[in-house]
mmCIF file of C-alpha atoms in Angstrom:
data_model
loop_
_atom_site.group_PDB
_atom_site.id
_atom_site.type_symbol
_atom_site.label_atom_id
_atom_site.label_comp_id
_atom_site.label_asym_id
_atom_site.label_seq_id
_atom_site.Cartn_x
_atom_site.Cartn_y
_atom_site.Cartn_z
ATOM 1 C CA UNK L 206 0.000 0.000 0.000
ATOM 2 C CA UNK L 207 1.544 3.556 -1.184
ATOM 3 C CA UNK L 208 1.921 6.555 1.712
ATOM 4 C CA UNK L 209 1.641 9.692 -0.182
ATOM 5 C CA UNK L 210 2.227 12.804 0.687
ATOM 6 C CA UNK L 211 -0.428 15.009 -1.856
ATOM 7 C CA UNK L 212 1.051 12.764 -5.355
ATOM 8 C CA UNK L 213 4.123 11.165 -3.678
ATOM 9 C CA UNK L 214 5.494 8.408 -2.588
ATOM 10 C CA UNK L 215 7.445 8.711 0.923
ATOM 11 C CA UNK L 216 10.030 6.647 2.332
ATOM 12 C CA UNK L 217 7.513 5.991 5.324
ATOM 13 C CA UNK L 218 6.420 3.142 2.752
ATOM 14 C CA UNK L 219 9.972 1.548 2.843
ATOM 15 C CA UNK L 220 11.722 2.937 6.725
ATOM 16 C CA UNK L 221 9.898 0.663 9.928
ATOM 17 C CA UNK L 222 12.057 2.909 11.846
ATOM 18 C CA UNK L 223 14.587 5.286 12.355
ATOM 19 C CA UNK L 224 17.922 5.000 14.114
ATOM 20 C CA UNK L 225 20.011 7.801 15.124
ATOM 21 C CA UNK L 226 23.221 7.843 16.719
ATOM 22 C CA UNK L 227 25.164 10.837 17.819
ATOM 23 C CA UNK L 228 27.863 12.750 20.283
ATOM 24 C CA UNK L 229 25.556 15.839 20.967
ATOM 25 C CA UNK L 230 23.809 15.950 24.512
ATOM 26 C CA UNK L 231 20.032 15.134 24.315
ATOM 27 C CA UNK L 232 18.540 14.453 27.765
ATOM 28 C CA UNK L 233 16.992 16.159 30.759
ATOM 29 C CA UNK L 234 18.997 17.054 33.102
ATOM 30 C CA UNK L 235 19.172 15.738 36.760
ATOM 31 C CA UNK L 236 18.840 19.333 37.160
ATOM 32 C CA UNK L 237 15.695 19.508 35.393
ATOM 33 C CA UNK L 238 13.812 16.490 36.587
ATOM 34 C CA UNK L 239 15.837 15.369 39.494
ATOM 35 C CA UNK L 240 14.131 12.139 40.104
ATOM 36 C CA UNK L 241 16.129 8.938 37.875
ATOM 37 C CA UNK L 242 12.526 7.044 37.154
ATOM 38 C CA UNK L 243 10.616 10.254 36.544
ATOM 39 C CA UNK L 244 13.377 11.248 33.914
ATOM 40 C CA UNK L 245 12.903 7.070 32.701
ATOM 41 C CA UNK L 246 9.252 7.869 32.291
ATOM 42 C CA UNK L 247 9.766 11.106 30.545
ATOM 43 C CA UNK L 248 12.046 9.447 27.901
ATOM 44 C CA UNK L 249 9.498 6.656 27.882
ATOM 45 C CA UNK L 250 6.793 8.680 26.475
ATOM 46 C CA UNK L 251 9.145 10.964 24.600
ATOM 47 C CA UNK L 252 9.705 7.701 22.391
ATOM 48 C CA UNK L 253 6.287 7.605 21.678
ATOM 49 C CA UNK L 254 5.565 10.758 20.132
ATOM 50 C CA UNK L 255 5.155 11.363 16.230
ATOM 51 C CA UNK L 256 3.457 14.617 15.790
ATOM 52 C CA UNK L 257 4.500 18.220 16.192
ATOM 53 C CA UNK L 258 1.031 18.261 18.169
ATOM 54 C CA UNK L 259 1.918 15.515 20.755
ATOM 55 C CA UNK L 260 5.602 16.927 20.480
ATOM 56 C CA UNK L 261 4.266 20.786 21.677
ATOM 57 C CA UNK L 262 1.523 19.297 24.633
ATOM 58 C CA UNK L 263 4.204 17.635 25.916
ATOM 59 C CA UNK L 264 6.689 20.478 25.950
ATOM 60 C CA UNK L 265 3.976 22.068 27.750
ATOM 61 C CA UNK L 266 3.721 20.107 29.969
ATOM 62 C CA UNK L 267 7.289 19.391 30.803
ATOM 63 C CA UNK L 268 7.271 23.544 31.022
ATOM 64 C CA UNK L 269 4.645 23.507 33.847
ATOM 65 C CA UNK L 270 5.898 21.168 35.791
ATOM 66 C CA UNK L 271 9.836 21.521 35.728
ATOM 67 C CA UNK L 272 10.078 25.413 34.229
ATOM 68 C CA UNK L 273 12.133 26.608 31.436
ATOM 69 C CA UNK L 274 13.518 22.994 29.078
ATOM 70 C CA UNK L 275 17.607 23.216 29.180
ATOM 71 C CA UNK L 276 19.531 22.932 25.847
ATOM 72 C CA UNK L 277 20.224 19.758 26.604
ATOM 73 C CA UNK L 278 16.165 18.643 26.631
ATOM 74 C CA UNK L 279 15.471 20.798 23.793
ATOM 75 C CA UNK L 280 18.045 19.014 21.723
ATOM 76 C CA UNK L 281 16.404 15.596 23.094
ATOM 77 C CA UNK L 282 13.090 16.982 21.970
ATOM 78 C CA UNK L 283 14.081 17.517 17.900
ATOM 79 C CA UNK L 284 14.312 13.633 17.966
ATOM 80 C CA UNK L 285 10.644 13.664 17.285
ATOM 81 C CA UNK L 286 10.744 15.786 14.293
ATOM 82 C CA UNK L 287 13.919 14.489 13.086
ATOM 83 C CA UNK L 288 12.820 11.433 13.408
ATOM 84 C CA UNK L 289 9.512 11.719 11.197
ATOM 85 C CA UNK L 290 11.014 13.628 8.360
ATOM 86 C CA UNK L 291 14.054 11.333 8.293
ATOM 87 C CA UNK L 292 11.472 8.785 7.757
ATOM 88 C CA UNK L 293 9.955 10.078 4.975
ATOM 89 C CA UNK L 294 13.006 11.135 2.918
ATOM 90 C CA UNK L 295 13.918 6.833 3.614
ATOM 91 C CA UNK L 296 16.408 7.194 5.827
ATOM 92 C CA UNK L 297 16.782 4.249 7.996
ATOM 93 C CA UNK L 298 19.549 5.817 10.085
ATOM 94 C CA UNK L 299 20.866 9.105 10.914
ATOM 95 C CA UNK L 300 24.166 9.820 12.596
ATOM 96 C CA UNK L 301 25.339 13.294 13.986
ATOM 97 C CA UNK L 302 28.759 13.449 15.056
ATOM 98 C CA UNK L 303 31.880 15.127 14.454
ATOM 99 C CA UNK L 304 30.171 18.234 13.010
ATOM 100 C CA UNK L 305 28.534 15.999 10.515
ATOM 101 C CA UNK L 306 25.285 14.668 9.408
ATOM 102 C CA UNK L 307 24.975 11.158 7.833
ATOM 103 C CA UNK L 308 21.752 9.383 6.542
ATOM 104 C CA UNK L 309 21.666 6.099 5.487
ATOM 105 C CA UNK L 310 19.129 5.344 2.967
ATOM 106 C CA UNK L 311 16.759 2.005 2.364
ATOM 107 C CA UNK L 312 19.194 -0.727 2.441
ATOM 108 C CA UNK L 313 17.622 -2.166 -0.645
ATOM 109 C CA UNK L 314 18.826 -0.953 -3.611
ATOM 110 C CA UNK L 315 16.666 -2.015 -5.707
ATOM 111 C CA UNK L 316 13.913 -0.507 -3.782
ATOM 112 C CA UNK L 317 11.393 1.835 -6.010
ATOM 113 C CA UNK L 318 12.173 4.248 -3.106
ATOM 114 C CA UNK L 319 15.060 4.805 -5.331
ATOM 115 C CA UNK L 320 12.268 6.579 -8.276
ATOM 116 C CA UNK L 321 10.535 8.147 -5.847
ATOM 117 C CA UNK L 322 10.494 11.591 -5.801
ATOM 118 C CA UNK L 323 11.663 11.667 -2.270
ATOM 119 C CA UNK L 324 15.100 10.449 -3.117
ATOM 120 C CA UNK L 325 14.980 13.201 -5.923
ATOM 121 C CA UNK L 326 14.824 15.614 -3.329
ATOM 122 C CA UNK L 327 17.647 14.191 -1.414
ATOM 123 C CA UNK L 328 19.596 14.381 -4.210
ATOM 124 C CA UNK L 329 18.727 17.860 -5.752
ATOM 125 C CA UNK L 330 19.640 19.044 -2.286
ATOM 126 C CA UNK L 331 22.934 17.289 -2.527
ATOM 127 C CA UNK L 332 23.137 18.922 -5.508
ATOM 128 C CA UNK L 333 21.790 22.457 -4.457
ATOM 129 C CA UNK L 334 24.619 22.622 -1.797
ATOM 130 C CA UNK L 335 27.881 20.656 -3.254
ATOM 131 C CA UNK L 336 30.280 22.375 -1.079
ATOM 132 C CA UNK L 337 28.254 20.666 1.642
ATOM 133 C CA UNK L 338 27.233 17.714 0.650
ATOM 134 C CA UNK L 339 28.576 14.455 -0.542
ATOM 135 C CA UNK L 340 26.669 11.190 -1.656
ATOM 136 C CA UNK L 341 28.385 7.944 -1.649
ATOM 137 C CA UNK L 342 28.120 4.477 -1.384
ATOM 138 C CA UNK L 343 29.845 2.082 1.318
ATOM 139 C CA UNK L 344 29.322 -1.948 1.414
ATOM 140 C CA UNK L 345 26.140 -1.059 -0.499
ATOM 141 C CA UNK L 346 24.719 1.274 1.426
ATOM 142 C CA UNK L 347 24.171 4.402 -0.028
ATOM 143 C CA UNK L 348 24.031 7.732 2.151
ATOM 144 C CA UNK L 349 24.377 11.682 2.041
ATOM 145 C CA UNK L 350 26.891 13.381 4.299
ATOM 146 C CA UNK L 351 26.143 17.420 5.536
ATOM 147 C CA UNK L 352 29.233 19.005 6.886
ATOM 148 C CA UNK L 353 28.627 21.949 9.636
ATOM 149 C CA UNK L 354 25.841 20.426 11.363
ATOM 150 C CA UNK L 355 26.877 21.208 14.819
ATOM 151 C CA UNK L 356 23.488 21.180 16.589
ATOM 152 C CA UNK L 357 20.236 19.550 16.630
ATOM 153 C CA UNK L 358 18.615 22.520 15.504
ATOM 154 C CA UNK L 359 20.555 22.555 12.401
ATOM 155 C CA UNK L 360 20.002 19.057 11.539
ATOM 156 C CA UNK L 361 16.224 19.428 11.429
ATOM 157 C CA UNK L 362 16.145 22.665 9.317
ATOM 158 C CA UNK L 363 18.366 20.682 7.012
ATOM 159 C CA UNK L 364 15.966 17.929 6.859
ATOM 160 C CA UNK L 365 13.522 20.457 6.452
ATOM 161 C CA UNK L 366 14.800 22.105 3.698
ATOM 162 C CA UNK L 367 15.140 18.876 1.288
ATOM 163 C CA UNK L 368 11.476 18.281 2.132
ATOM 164 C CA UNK L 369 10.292 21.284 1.027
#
């Protein structure tokens, strides 16, 4: 069964889930939420979020009970996003470290994820930003590396930006 997004097919079709790995600090503080199974809990339900809806009531609610969300937890709280839009550009794994973004696409290659117009935009973005960007292929997986992506923030507006 095809996921589109208004005529298109999205790697959501092809990508169970996403991995991500990375060196940047994403958590909440003991600072924050001092208790250790609190914080457990908070993850917990963190995992289980998918929409920028879900994402915001439970920022919220975080806010009200714990005050003003440290880098550190707002970094943890991208995940969500990142997540989802990684997903639908078929990324099966993201890793941020070292300055650097890498996604790993669909390990199938022949995959019609491949024709899709979602790994078009992955690649006019490549494209778009050369100095950036390089695609390559190791052990037959195929992935896209962004230099200067220092932050959470940036890594989202980057997956943003080949979405659009």
């Amino acid at each position: 069964e095809e996921i589109k997004q208004g005529n298109q097919i999205t790697g959501d079709e092809f990508v169970d889930e996403v991995t991500l790995e990375s060196d940047l600090e994403m958590m909440f503080p003991e600072q924050f939420v001092p208790s250790s199974s609190e914080r457990m809990l908070l993850y917990r339900e963190l995992d289980n979020l998918v929409t920028d809806e879900e994402l915001n009531a439970y920022r919220k609610r975080l806010e009200d009970r714990f005050g003003s969300v440290p880098k550190e937890g707002k970094a943890l709280l991208l995940v969500v996003p990142l997540k989802r839009i990684a997903k639908m550009l078929g990324m099966e794994k993201v890793v941020l470290k070292g300055g650097k973004m890498y996604m790993y696409f669909v390990t199938n290659l022949e995959s019609a994820f491949y024709q899709s117009d979602m790994f078009g935009k992955c690649i006019s973005y490549a494209m778009a930003n050369v100095r950036r960007c390089e695609l390559n292929e190791i052990k037959g997986k195929r992935r896209l590396i962004v230099k200067d992506v220092s932050d959470m923030d940036s890594a989202v507006g980057i997956l943003r930006s080949i979405i659009k």
